XYZ file of C-alpha atoms in Angstrom:
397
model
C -119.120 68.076 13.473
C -116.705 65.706 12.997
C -117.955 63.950 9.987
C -119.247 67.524 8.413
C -116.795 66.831 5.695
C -118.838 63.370 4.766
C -122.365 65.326 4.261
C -124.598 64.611 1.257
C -124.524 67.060 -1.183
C -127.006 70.051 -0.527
C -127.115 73.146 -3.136
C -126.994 75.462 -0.796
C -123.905 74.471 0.798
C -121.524 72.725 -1.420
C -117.786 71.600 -0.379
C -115.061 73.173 -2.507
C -111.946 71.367 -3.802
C -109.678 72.577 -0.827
C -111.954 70.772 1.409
C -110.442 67.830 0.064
C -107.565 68.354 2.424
C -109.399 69.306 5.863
C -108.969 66.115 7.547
C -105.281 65.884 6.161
C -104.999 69.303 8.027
C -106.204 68.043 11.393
C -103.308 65.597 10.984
C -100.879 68.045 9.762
C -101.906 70.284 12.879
C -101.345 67.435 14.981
C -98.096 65.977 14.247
C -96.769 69.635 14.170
C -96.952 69.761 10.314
C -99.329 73.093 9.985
C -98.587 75.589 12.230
C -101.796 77.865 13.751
C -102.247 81.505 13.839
C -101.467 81.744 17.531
C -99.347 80.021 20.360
C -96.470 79.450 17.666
C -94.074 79.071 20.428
C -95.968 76.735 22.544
C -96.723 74.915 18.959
C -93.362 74.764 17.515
C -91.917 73.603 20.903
C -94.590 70.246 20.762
C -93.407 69.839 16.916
C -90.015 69.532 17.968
C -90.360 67.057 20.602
C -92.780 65.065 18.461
C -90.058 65.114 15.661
C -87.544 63.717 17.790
C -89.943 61.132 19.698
C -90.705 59.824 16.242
C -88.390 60.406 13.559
C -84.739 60.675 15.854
C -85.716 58.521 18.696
C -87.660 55.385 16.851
C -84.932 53.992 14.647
C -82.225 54.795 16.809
C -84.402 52.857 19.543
C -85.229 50.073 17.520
C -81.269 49.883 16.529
C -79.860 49.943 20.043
C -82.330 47.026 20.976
C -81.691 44.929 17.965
C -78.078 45.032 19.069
C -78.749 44.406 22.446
C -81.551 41.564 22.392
C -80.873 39.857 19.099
C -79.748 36.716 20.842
C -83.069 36.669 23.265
C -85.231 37.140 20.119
C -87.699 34.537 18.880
C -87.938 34.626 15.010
C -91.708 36.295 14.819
C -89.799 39.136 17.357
C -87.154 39.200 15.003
C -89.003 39.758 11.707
C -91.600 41.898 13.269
C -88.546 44.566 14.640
C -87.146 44.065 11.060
C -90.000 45.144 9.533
C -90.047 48.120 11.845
C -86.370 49.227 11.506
C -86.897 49.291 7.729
C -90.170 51.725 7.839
C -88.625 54.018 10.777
C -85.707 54.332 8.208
C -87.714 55.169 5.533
C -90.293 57.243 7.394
C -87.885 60.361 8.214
C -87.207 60.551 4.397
C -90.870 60.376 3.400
C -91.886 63.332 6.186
C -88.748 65.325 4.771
C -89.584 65.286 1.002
C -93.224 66.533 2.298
C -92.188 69.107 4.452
C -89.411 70.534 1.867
C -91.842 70.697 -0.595
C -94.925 72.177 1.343
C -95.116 75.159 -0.150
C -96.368 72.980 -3.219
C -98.970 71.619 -1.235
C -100.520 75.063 -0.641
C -100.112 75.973 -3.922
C -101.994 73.380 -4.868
C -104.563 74.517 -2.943
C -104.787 77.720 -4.541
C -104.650 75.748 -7.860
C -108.060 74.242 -7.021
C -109.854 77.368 -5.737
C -108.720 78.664 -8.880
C -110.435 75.722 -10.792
C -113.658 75.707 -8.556
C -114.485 79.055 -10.063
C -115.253 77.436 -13.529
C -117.482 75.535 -11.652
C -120.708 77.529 -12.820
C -123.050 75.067 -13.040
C -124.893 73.089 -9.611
C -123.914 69.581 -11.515
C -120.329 70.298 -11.006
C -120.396 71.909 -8.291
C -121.669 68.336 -6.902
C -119.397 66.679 -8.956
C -116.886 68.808 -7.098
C -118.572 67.466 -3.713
C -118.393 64.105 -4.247
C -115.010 64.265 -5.131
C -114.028 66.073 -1.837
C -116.151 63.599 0.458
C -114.462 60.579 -1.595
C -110.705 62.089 0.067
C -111.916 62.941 3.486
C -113.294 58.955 3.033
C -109.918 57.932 2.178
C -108.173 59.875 5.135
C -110.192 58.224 7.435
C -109.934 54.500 5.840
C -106.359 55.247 5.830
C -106.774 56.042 9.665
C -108.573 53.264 10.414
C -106.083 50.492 8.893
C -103.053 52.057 10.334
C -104.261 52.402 13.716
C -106.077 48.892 13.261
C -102.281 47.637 13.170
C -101.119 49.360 15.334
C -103.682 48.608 17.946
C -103.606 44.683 16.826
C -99.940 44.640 17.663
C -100.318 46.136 21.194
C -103.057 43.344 22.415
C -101.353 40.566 21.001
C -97.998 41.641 22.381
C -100.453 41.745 25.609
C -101.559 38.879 25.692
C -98.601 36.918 25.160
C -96.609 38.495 27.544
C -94.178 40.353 25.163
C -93.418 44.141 24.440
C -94.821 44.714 20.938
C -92.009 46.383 19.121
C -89.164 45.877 21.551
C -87.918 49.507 21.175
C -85.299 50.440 23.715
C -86.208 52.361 26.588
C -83.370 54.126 28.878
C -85.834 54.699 31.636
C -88.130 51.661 31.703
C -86.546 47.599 31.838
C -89.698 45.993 30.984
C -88.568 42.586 32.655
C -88.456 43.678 36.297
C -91.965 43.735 36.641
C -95.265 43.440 35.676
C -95.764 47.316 36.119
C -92.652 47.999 34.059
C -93.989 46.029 31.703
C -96.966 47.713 31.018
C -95.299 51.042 31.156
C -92.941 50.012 28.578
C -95.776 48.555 26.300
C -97.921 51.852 26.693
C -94.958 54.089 25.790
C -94.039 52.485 23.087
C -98.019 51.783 21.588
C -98.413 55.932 22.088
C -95.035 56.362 20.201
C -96.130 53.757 17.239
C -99.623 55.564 17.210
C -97.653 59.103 16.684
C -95.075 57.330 13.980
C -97.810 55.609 12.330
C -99.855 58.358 11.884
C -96.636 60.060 10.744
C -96.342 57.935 8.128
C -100.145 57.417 6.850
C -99.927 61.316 6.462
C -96.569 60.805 4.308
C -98.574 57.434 2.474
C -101.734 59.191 1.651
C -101.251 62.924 -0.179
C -100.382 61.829 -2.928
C -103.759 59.722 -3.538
C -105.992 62.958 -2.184
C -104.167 64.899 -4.863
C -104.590 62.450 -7.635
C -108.224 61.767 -6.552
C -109.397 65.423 -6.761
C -107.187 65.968 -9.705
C -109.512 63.359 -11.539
C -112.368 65.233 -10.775
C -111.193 68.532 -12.326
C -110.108 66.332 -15.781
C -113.514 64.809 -15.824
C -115.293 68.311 -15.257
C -113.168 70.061 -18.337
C -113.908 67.266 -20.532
C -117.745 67.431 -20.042
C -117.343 71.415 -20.925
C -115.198 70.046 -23.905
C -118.185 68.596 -25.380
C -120.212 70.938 -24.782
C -118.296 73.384 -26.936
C -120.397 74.967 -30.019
C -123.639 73.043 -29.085
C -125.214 76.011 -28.429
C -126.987 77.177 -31.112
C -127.672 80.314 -29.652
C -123.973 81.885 -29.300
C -121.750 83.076 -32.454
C -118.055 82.022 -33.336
C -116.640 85.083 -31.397
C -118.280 83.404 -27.612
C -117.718 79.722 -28.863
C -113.689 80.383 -29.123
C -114.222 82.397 -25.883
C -115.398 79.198 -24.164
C -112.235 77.044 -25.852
C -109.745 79.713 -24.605
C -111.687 79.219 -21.402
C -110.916 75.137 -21.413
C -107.522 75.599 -22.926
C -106.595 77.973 -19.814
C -108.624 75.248 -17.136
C -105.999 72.505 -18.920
C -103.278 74.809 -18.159
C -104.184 75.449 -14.373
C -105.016 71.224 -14.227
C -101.120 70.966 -15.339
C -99.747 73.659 -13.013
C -100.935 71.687 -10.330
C -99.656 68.419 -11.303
C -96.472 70.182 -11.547
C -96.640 71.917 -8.159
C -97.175 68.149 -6.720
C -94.791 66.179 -8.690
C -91.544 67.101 -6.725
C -92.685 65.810 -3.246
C -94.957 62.989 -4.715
C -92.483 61.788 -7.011
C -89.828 61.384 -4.257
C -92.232 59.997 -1.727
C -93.250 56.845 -3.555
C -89.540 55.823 -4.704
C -88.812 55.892 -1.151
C -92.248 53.713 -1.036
C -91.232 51.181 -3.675
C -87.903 50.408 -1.889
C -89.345 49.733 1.466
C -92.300 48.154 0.337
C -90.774 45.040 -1.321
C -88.556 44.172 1.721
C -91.313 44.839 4.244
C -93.589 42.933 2.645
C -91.530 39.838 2.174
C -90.560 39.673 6.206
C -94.526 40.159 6.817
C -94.980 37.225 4.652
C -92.248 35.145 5.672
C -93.378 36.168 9.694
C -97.118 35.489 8.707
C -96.407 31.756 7.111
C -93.350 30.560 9.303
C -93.542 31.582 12.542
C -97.206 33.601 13.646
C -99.548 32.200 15.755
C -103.403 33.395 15.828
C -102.386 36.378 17.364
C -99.392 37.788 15.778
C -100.860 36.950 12.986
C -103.839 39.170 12.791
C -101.421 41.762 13.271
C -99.170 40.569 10.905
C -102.062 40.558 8.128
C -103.026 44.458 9.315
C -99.755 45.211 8.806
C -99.574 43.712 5.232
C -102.611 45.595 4.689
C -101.009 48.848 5.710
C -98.320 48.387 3.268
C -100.169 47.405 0.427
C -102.487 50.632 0.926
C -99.048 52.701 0.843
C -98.560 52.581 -2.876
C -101.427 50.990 -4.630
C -104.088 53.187 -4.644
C -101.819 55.931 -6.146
C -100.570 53.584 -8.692
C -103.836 52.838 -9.922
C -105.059 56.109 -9.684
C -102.072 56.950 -11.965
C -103.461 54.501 -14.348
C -106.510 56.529 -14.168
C -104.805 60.150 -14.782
C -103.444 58.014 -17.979
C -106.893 56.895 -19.540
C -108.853 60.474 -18.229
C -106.126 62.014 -20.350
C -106.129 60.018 -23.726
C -110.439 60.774 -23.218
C -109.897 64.096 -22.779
C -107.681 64.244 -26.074
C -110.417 61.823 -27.886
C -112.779 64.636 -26.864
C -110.880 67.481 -28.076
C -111.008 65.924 -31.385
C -114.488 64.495 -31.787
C -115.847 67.982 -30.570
C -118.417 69.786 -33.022
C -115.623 72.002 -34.576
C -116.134 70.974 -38.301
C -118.201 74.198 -38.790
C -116.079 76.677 -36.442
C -114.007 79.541 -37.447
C -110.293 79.459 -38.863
C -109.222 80.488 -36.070
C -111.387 78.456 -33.687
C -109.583 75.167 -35.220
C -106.237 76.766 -34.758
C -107.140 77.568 -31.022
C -108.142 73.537 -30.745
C -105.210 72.496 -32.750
C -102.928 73.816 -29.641
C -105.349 72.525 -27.243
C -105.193 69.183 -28.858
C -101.350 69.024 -28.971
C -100.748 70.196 -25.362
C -103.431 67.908 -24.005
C -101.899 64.857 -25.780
C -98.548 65.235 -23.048
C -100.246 62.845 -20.525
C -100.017 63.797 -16.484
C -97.647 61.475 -15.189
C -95.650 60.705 -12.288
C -92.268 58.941 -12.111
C -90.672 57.430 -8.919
C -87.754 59.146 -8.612
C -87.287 60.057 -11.967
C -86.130 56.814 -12.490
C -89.519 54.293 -13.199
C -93.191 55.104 -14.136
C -95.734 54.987 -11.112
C -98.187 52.444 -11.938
C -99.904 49.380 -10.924
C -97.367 47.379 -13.312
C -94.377 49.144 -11.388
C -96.159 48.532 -7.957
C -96.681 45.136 -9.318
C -93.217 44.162 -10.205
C -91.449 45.903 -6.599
C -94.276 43.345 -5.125
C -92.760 40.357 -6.763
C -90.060 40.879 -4.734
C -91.800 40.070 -1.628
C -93.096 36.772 -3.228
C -89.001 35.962 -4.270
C -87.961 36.408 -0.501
C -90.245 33.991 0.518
C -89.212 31.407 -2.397
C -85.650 31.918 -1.342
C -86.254 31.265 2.671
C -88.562 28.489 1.841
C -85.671 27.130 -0.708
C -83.084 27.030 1.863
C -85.219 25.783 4.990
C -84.207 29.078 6.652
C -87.183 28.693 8.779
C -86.921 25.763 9.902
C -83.254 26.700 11.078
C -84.841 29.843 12.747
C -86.898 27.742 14.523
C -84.312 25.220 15.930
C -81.940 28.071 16.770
C-alpha cells in the first residue's frame, strides 16, 4: 500500500487535504520528527542518537577532517567537502526552525480539515484529490533526487578508490585496508542517506504547503462565481453563501499565517547556502570532475536547485491566484444584490486584495526573481576563479 496515496480519484473514497502530508509523516516518523502513540522511550532514545549522528556529529566530522587532510586533498575532494561543510552548517538551522515551529505544522493541518468541509460538491472533492496526490508526488521526486546524489557519490567514490565525503571517523582509518575502507565508505553513505533525508524533509514543507494552499484558493474562487447565479435562492441565502466565502478566505489566511514563521526562516537559511554551494558545484563540475564525479556533481546541483525553486515559483503562483481571486470578487453578479450584500463584498474585496506572501527572513520577497538573483551568485564565483586562473593553480598545487 505504499503508493495508496498516488490512487486515481474514486467517489467513494476521496483523499482529504491532510493527506497531503502522509508521506512527509513517514519521514518525520523516521528521522525522529513525529513521535508515535507508544514506545516513546524506545522512540525518543533513536531520535536522540539520530540527532547527534546527523546534526552534532556531521559538521563537526567534516571540520576535524578538513583540518586534518587539507594538504592530501585533490581539488574535486576539496570542493566536494566544501560543499558539504556548508549544507551540514546550514542543515541544523533548517531542522531547528521546523521543529520550533511544529506546532504550526499541525495546526495547519487542522486548518485544512477545516476547509475540506466546504468541500460539498464531488468536483472539489476531486479537485481536493488531485491536489493531495500532486504533494505525495513531490515527496517522493524529492526522495528520489536526493538519494540519487547521494547514491551517485558513494559509487563513484567506489570506483575510484576514494571515501566519498571524507568525514572523520575515530574508529575506522580508511587507508589501512581495503576492509577499512569499505567500512568507512558504508558508514559514512548510511550517515549522508540519514542527513540527506534530513534535509529534503527541511527543503520540501514549505512547497507541500504552498501546493495544497493553491488548491483551497482555486476552490473558493470557483464558489466566488458562483455567488447569486442561482435563480432559485433569495438575497437572505445569497449573503449567507458570501459570509460563507468571506469566512473560507479567513481560514485560507490563518493558515498561511500558521506556516509563515518556520517557512519564512527556512528559505533565508536556503538562499544563503544555496549561492555558495552552487558556485563550488559549478566550479568542481567544469574544473576538476571527471565522468564520474561528475554525474554526482550534476545530482547534486540538481538537489540544490530543487531546494528553493519550486517554492519560489509557487509563490509566484499564490501572487497571481490572489489578484484572480480579487478580479473575481469584483466581476461577481452583485449589481442586483442587497445593500447589505455589497457591503458584505466590499470587506471581502478589501481583505482579499492583501496578497499571501512570504518573505525570507523578513528581509527579501520569496520569488523566482529573488531565487534568481542569490543564483547569480553562483555564476560570479565561477567568473572570478576562471578570472584569476585559480584552477589551474589548484591543479598544479
Amino acid at each position: 500500500m505504499l503508493f495508496n496515496y498516488l490512487r486515481k480519484p474514486n467517489p467513494t473514497n476521496l483523499l482529504t487535504s491532510p493527506d497531503s502530508f502522509r508521506y512527509f509523516e513517514y519521514g518525520m516518523f523516521c528521522m525522529g520528527w513525529h513521535t508515535p502513540a507508544t514506545h516513546k522511550i524506545i522512540y525518543y532514545i533513536a531520535s536522540c542518537l539520530i540527532f547527534a549522528w546527523c546534526v552534532v556529529y556531521l559538521p563537526i566530522g567534516i571540520s576535524i577532517s578538513f583540518k586534518k587532510d587539507i594538504n592530501t586533498f585533490t581539488p574535486n575532494e576539496l570542493l566536494t567537502v566544501m560543499q558539504l561543510f556548508f549544507n551540514s552548517v546550514g542543515m541544523p538551522f533548517k531542522v531547528l526552525f521546523f521543529n520550533v515551529y511544529i506546532s504550526g505544522f499541525y495546526k495547519a493541518k487542522k486548518l485544512l480539515s477545516e476547509m475540506d468541509k466546504r468541500c460539498t460538491t464531488s468536483e472539489e472533492r476531486v479537485e481536493v484529490h488531485r491536489g493531495v496526490v500532486r504533494c505525495n508526488k513531490a515527496y517522493l521526486i524529492y526522495q528520489f533526487i536526493y538519494t540519487a546524489y547521494t547514491i551517485s557519490t558513494f559509487l563513484s567514490a567506489a570506483l575510484s578508490g576514494k571515501l566519498p565525503w571524507r568525514i572523520y571517523n575515530p574508529f575506522v582509518d580508511w587507508r589501512e585496508s581495503r576492509s577499512s575502507f569499505w567500512k568507512a565508505a558504508l558508514n559514512e553513505t548510511a550517515l549522508m542517506l540519514f542527513a540527506v533525508t534530513q534535509t529534503l524533509m527541511s527543503d520540501l514543507y514549505p512547497l507541500l504547503y504552498g501546493l495544497i494552499l493553491r488548491v483551497h484558493l482555486k476552490l473558493l474562487r470557483l464558489r466566488v462565481e458562483k455567488l447569486c447565479t442561482d435563480p432559485r435562492k433569495c438575497d437572505a441565502e445569497n449573503e449567507q453563501d458570501l459570509i460563507k466565502c468571506i469566512k473560507d478566505h479567513k481560514l485560507i489566511i490563518d493558515y498561511a499565517a500558521a506556516i509563515r514563521p518556520a517557512v519564512t526562516r527556512t528559505i533565508f537559511i536556503q538562499f544563503l547556502l544555496i549561492g555558495i554551494c552552487l558556485g563550488l558545484s559549478m566550479i568542481n563540475l567544469l574544473f576538476f570532475s571527471d565522468i564520474w564525479t561528475g554525474l554526482a556533481t550534476v545530482a547534486y546541483i540538481n538537489g540544490l536547485m530543487v531546494q528553493t525553486f519550486p517554492f519560489c515559483f509557487v509563490c509566484d503562483l499564490l501572487k497571481t491566484d490572489c489578484e484572480l481571486l480579487v478580479s473575481t470578487i469584483f466581476h461577481s453578479n452583485w449589481i442586483n444584490s442587497s445593500r447589505s450584500y455589497k457591503s458584505s463584498l466590499i470587506y471581502f474585496l478589501k481583505n482579499a486584495q492583501k496578497s499571501i506572501a512570504f518573505t525570507a527572513g523578513s528581509i527579501f520577497p520569496i520569488s523566482t526573481g529573488s531565487n534568481i538573483k542569490v543564483a547569480k551568485l553562483a555564476f560570479s564565483v565561477v567568473t572570478f576563479v576562471n578570472q584569476l586562473n585559480i584552477a589551474d593553480r589548484l591543479t598544479k598545487n
